[in-house]
mmCIF file of C-alpha atoms and ligand atoms in Angstrom:
data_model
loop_
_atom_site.group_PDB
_atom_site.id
_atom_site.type_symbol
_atom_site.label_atom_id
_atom_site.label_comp_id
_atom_site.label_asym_id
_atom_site.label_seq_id
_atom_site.Cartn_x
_atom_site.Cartn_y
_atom_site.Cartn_z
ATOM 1 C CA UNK A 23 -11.814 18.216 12.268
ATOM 2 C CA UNK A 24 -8.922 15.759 11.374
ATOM 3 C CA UNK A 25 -6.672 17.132 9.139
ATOM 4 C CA UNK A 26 -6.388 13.731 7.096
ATOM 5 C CA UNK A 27 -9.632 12.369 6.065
ATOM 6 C CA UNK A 28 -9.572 9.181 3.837
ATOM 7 C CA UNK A 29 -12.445 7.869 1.575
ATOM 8 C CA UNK A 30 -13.747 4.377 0.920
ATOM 9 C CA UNK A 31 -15.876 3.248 -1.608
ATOM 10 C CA UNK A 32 -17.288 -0.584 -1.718
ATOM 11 C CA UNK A 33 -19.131 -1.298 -4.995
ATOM 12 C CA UNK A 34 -20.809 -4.210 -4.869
ATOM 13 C CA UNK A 35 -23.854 -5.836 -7.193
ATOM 14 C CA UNK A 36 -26.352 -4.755 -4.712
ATOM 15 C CA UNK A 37 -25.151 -1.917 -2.998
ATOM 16 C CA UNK A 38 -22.285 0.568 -3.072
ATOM 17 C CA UNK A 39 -21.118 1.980 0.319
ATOM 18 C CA UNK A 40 -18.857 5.187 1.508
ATOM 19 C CA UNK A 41 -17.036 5.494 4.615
ATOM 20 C CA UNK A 42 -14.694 8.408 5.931
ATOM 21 C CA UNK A 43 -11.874 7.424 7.771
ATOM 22 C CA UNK A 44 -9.817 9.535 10.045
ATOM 23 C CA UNK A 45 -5.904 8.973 10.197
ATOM 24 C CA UNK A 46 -6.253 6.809 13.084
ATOM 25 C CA UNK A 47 -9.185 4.851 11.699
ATOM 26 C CA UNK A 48 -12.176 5.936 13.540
ATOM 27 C CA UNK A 49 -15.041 6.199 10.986
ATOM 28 C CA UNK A 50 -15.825 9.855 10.680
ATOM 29 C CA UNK A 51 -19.101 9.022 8.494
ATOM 30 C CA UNK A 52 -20.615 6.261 6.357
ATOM 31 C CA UNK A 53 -23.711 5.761 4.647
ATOM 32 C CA UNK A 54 -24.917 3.155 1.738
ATOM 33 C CA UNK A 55 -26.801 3.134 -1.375
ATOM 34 C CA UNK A 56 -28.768 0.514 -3.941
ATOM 35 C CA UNK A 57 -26.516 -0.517 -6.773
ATOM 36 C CA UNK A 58 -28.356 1.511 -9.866
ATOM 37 C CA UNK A 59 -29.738 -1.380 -11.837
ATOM 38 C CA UNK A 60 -30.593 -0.681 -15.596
ATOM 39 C CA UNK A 61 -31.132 -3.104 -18.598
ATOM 40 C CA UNK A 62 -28.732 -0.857 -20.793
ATOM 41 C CA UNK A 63 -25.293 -1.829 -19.090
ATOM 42 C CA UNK A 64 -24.457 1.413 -20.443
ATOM 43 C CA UNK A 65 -26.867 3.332 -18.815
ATOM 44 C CA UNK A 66 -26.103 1.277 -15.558
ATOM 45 C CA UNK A 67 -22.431 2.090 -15.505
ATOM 46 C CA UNK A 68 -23.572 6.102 -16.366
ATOM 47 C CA UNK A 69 -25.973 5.279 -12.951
ATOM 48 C CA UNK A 70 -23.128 4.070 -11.137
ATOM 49 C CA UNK A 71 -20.818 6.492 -11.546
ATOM 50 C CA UNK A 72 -23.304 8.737 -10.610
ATOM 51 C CA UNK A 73 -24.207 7.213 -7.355
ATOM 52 C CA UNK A 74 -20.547 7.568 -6.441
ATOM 53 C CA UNK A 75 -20.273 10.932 -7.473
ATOM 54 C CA UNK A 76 -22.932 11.469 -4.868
ATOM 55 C CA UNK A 77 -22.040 9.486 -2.190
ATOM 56 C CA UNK A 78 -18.595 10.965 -2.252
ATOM 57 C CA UNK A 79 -20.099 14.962 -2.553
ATOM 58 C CA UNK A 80 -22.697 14.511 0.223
ATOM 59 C CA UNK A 81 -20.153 13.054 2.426
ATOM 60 C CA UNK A 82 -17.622 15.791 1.975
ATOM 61 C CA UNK A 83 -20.388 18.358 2.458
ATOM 62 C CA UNK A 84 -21.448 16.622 5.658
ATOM 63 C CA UNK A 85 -17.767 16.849 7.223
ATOM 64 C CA UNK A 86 -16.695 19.953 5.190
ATOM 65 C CA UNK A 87 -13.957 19.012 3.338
ATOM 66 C CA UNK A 88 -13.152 18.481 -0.297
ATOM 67 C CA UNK A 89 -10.657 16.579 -2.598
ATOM 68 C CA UNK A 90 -9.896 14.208 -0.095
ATOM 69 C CA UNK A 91 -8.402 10.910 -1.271
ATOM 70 C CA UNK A 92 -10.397 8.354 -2.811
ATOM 71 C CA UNK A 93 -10.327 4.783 -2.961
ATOM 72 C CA UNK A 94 -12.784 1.998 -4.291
ATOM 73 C CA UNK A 95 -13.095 -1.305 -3.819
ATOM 74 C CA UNK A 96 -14.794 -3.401 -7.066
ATOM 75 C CA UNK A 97 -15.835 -7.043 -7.345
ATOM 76 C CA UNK A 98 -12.689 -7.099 -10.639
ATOM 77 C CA UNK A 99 -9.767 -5.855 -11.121
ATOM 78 C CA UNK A 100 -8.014 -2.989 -14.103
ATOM 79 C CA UNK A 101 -6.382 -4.524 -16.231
ATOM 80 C CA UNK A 102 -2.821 -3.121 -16.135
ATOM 81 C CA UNK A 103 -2.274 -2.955 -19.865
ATOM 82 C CA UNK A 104 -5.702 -1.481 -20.920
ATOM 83 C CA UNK A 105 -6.747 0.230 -17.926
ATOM 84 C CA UNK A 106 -9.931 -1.483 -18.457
ATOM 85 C CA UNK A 107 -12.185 -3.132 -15.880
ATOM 86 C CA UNK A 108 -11.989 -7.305 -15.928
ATOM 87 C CA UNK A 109 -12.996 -10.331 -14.299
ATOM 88 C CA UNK A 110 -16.150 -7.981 -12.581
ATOM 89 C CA UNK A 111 -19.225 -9.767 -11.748
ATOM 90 C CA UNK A 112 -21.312 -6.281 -12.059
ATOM 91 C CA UNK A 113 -20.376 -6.726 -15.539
ATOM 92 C CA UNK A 114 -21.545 -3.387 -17.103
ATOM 93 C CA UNK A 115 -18.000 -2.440 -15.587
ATOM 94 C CA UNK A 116 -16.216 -4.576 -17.832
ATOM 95 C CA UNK A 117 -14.561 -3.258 -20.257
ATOM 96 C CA UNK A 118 -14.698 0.390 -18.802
ATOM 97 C CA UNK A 119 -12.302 3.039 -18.040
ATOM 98 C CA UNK A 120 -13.660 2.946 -14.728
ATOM 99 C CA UNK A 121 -11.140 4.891 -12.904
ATOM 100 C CA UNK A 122 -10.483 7.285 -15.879
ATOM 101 C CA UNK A 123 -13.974 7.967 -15.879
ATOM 102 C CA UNK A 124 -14.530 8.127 -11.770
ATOM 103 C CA UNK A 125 -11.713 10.311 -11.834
ATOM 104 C CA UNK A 126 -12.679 13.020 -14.511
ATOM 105 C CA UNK A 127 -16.447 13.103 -12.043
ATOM 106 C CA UNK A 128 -14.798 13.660 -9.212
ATOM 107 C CA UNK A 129 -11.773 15.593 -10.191
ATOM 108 C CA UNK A 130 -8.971 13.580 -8.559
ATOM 109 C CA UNK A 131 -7.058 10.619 -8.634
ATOM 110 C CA UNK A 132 -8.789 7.730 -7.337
ATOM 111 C CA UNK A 133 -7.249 4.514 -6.215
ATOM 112 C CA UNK A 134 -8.969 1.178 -7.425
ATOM 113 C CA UNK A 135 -8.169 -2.752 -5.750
ATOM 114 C CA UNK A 136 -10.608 -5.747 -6.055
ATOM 115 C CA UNK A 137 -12.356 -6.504 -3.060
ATOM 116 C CA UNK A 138 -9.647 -9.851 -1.673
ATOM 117 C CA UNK A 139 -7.121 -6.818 -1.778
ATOM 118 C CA UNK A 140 -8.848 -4.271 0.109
ATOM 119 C CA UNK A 141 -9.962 -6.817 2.635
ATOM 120 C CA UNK A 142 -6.152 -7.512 2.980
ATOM 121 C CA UNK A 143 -5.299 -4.221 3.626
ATOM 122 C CA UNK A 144 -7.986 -3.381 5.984
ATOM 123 C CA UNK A 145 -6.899 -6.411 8.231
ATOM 124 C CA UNK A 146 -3.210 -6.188 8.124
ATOM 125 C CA UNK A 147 -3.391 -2.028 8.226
ATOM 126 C CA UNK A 148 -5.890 -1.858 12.062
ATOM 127 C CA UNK A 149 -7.098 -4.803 12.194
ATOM 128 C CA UNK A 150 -6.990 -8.625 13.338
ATOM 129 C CA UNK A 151 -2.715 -8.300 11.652
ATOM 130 C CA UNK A 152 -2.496 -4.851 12.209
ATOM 131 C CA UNK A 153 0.477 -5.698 14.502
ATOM 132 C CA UNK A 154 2.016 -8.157 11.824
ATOM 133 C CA UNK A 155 4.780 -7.179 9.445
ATOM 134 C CA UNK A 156 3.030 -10.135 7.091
ATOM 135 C CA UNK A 157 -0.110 -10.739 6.807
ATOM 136 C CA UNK A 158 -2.219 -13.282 4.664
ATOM 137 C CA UNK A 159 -5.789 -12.300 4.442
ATOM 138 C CA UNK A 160 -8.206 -15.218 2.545
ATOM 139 C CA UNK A 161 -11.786 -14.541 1.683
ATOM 140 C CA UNK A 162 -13.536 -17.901 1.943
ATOM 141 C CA UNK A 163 -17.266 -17.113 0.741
ATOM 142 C CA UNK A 164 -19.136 -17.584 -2.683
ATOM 143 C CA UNK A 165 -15.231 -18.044 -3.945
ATOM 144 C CA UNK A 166 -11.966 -18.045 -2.533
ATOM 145 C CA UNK A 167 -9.651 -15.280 -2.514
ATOM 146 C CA UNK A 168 -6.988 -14.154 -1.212
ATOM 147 C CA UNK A 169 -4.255 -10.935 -0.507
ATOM 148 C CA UNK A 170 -1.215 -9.989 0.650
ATOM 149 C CA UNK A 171 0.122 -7.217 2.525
ATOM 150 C CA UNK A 172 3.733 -7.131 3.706
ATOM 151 C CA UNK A 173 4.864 -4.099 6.234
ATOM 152 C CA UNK A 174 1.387 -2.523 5.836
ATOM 153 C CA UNK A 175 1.885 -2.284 2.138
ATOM 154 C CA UNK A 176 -0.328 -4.324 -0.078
ATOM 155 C CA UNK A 177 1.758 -6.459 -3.052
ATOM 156 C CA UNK A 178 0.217 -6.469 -6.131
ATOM 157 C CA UNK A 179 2.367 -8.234 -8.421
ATOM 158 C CA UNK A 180 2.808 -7.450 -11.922
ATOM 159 C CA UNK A 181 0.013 -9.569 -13.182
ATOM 160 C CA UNK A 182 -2.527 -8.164 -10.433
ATOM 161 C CA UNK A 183 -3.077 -11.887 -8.726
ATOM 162 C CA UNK A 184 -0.823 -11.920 -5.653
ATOM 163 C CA UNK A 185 -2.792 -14.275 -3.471
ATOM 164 C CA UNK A 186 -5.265 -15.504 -5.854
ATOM 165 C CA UNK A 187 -4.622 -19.299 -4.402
ATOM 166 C CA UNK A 188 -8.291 -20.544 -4.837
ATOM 167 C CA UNK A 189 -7.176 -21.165 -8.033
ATOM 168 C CA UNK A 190 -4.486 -23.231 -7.328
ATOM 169 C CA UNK A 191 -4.861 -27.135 -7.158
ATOM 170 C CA UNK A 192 -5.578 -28.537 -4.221
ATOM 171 C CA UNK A 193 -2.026 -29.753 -2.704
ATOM 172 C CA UNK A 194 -1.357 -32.655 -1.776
ATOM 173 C CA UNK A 195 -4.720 -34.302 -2.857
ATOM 174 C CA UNK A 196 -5.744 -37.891 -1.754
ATOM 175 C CA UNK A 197 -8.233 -40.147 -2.758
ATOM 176 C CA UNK A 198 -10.849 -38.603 -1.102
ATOM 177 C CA UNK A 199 -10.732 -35.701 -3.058
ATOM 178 C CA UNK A 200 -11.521 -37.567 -6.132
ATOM 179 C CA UNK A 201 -13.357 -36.811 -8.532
ATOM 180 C CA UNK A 202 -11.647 -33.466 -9.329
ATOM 181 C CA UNK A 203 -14.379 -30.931 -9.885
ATOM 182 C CA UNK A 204 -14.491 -28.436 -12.397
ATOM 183 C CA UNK A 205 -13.950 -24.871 -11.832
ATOM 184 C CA UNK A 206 -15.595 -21.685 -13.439
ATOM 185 C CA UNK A 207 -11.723 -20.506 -14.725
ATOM 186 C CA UNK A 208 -11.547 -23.434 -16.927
ATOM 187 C CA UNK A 209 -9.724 -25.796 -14.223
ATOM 188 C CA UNK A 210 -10.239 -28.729 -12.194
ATOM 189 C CA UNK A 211 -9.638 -29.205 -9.029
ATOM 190 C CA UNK A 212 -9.081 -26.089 -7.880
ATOM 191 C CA UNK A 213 -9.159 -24.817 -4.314
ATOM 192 C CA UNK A 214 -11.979 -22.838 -4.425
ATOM 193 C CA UNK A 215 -13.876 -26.441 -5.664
ATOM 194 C CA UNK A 216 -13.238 -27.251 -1.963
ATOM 195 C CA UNK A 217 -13.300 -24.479 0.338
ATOM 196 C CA UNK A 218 -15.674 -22.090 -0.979
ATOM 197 C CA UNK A 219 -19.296 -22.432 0.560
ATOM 198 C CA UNK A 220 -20.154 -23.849 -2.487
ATOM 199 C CA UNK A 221 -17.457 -26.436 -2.686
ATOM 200 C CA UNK A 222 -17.788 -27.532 0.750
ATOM 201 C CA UNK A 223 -21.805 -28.189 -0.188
ATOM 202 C CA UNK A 224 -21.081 -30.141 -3.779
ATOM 203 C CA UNK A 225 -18.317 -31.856 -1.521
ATOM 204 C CA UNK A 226 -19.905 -32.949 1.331
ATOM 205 C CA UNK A 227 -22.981 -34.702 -1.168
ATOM 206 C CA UNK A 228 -19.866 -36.065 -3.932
ATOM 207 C CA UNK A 229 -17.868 -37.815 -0.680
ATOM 208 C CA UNK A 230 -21.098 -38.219 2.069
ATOM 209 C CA UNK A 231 -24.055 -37.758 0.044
ATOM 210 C CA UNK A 232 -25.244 -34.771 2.111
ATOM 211 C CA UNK A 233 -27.362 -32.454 0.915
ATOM 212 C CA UNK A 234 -26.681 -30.264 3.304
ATOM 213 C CA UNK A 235 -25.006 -26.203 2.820
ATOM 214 C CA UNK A 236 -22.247 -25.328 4.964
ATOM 215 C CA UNK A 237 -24.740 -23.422 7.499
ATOM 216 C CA UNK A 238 -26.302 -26.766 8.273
ATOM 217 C CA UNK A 239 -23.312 -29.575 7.994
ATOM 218 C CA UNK A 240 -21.857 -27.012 10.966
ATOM 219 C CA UNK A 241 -25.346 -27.169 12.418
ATOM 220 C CA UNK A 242 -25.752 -30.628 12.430
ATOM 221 C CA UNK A 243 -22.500 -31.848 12.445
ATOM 222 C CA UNK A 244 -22.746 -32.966 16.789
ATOM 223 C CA UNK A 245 -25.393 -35.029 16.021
ATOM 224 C CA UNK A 246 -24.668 -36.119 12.545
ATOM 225 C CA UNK A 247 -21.423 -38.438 11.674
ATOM 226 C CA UNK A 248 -22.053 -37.635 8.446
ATOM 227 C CA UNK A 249 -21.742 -33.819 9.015
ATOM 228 C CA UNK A 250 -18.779 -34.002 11.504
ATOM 229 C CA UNK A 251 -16.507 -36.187 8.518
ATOM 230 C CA UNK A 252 -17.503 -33.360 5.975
ATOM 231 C CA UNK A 253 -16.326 -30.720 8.605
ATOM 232 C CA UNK A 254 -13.326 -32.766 8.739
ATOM 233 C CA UNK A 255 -12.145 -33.402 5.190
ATOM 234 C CA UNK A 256 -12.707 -29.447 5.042
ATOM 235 C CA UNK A 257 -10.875 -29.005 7.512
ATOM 236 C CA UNK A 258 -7.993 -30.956 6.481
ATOM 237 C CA UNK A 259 -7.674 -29.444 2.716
ATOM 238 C CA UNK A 260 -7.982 -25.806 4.235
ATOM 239 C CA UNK A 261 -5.018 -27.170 6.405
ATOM 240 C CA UNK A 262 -3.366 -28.325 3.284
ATOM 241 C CA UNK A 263 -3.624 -25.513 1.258
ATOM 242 C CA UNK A 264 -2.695 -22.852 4.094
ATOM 243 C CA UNK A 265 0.227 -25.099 4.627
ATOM 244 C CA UNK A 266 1.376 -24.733 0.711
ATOM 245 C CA UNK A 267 1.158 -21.012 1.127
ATOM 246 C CA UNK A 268 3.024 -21.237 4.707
ATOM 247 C CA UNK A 269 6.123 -22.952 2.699
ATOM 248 C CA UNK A 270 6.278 -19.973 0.007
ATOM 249 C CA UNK A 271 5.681 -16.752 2.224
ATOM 250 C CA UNK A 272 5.821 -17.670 5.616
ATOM 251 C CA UNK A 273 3.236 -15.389 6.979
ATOM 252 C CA UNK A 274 3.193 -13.738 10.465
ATOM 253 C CA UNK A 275 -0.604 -14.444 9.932
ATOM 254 C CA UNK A 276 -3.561 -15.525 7.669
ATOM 255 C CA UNK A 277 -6.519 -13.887 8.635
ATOM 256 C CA UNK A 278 -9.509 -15.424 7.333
ATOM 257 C CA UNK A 279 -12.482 -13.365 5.837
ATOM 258 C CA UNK A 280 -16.000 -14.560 4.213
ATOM 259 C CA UNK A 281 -18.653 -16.265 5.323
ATOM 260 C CA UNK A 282 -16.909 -19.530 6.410
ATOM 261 C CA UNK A 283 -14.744 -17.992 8.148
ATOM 262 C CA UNK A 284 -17.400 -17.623 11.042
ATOM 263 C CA UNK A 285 -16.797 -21.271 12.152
ATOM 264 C CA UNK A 286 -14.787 -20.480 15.236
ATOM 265 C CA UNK A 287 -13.818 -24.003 15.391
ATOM 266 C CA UNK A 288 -11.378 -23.619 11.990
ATOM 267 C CA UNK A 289 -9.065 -21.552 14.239
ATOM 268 C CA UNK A 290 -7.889 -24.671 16.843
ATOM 269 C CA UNK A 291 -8.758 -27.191 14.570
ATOM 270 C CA UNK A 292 -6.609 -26.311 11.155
ATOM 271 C CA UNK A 293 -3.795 -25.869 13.390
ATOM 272 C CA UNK A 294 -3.967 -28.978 14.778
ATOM 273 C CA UNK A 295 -3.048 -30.491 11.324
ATOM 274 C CA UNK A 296 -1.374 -27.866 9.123
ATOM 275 C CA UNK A 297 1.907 -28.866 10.492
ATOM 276 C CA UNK A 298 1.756 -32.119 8.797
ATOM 277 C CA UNK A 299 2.261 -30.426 5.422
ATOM 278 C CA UNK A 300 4.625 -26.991 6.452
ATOM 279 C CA UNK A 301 7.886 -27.861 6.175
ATOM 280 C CA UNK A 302 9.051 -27.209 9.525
ATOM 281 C CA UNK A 303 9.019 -28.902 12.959
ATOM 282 C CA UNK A 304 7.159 -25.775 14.363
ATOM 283 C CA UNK A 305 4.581 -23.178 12.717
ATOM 284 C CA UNK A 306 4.714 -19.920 14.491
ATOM 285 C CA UNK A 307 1.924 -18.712 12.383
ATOM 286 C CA UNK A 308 -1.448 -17.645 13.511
ATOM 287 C CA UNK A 309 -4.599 -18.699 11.924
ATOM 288 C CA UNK A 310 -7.096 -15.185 13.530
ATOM 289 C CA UNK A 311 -10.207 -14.854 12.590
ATOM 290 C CA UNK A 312 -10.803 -11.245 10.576
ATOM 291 C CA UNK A 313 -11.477 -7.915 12.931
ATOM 292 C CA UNK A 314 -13.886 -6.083 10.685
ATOM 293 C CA UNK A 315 -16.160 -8.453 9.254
ATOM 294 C CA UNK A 316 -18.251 -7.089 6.224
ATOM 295 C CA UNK A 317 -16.297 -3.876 7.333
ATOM 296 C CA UNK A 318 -13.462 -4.508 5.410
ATOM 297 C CA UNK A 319 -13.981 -3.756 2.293
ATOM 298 C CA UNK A 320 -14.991 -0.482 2.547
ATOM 299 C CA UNK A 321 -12.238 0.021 5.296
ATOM 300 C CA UNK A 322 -9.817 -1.373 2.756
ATOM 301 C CA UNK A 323 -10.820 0.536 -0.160
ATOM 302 C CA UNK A 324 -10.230 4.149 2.071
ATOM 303 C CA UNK A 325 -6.716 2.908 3.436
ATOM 304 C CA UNK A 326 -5.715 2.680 -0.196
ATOM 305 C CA UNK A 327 -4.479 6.240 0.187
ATOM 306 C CA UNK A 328 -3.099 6.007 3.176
HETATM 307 ZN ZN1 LIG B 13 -10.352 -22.348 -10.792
#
């Protein structure tokens, strides 16, 4: 048995998953669960705590070992002030001393990052930057997130939103990205209104009247000019607003994470263009595609303690 054993937890809305890492990453043991659903969010968050509690006690008894470190990895974030749970989309958490309370259950301290983080860390700590003394990781899916992790260290910040740039505007906007659309945070015009899957679907029908997700504009896009000119405006604002983060931070790399982030063609094609906007006659960085996949999280979330 390795002598360091680290735990991950992933809590997400529909299930909550456990892995046990060993010090040099190989998974030791990993299992899921349902997400406890309950009307009472009280009773919910009681379940959910629960579920951990066991998820983390059959694992140890499977590999005999006890107390090992614990982190989790939640769709929100603590607040730093409060120590209570924000911004969570299983909202019975918010508002909840959820590591307090996870800690007293399990008797030990536990380690909590939202989900963009522990992504972040999983990539730039074994995998697709895990050679990379800077790593950008960006979670392009239902939103757009982001993390950083510099010398295998993630950076926080002390508001808790290093590499939130989905919420950014869109840099160096022209007229085809008019109208400016709004944005859940109370925004318009905000990255994620572009390059989540979302944004790229209400974008392709605003600029091409397509109604087409971004499955099927990639799909079709060969045979369809219409498709291929959405792909390409997407193209170009993920260009531009990788380039805006480029001329701040400078990554080694931005790994890119979420469900877009399967369209191999992104990885030739942004590059192509980004160096129109970085403000340099050459961009060593690399635009990789992530190692771990839906891994990540819950490879993230155990190499909080590490
Ligand atoms: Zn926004």
């Amino acid at each position: 048995m390795t002598s360091h054993v680290y735990l991950g937890i992933d809590l997400g809305g529909t299930k909550i998953e456990i892995i046990a890492l060993d010090a040099l990453g190989n998974s030791l043991y990993r299992t899921r669960t349902q997400t406890p659903k309950h009307p009472d969010a009280k009773e919910q968050y009681r379940a959910i705590i629960q579920a951990i509690v066991h998820l983390v006690n059959d694992c140890e008894a499977h590999l005999g070992i006890q107390h090992s470190p614990l982190g989790v990895g939640i769709p929100g974030s603590e607040s730093s002030e409060t120590k209570l749970i924000k911004n969570a989309n299983t909202t019975c958490l918010i508002g909840q001393p959820f590591r307090y309370d996870l800690s007293t259950a399990l008797d030990r301290s536990v380690q909590l990052e939202n989900d963009a983080n522990c992504f972040a860390l999983s990539e730039a700590v074994d995998g697709a930057g895990q050679n990379c003394s800077s790593v950008f990781a960006v979670i392009l899916g239902t939103g757009v997130g982001g993390g950083w992790v510099i010398n295998q260290q993630l950076i926080v910040g002390p508001n808790h939103i290093c590499g939130e740039w989905g919420h950014n505007p869109l840099p160096w906007p022209s007229d085809q990205d008019e109208p400016k659309q709004p944005c859940y945070c109370g925004k318009q015009g905000c990255i994620e209104t572009y390059l989540s899957g979302p944004g790229m679907t209400q974008q392709s029908h605003l600029q091409f009247n397509l109604t087409l997700n971004s499955h099927e504009i990639m799909a079709q896009r060969l045979n369809n000019p219409q498709a291929q000119k959405s792909y390409e405006a997407y193209v170009r604002r993920l260009a531009k607003s990788l380039a805006s983060v480029i001329n701040i931070m400078d990554p080694e790399v931005i790994v890119l994470g979420g469900g877009l982030s399967n369209i191999d063609s992104l990885y030739e094609d942004v590059p192509k263009i980004w160096g129109e906007y970085v403000f340099s006659d050459e961009v060593k960085t690399q635009l990789v595609k992530n190692q771990f996949g839906d891994s990540s999280g819950v490879r993230g979330a155990a190499w909080l303690n590490k």
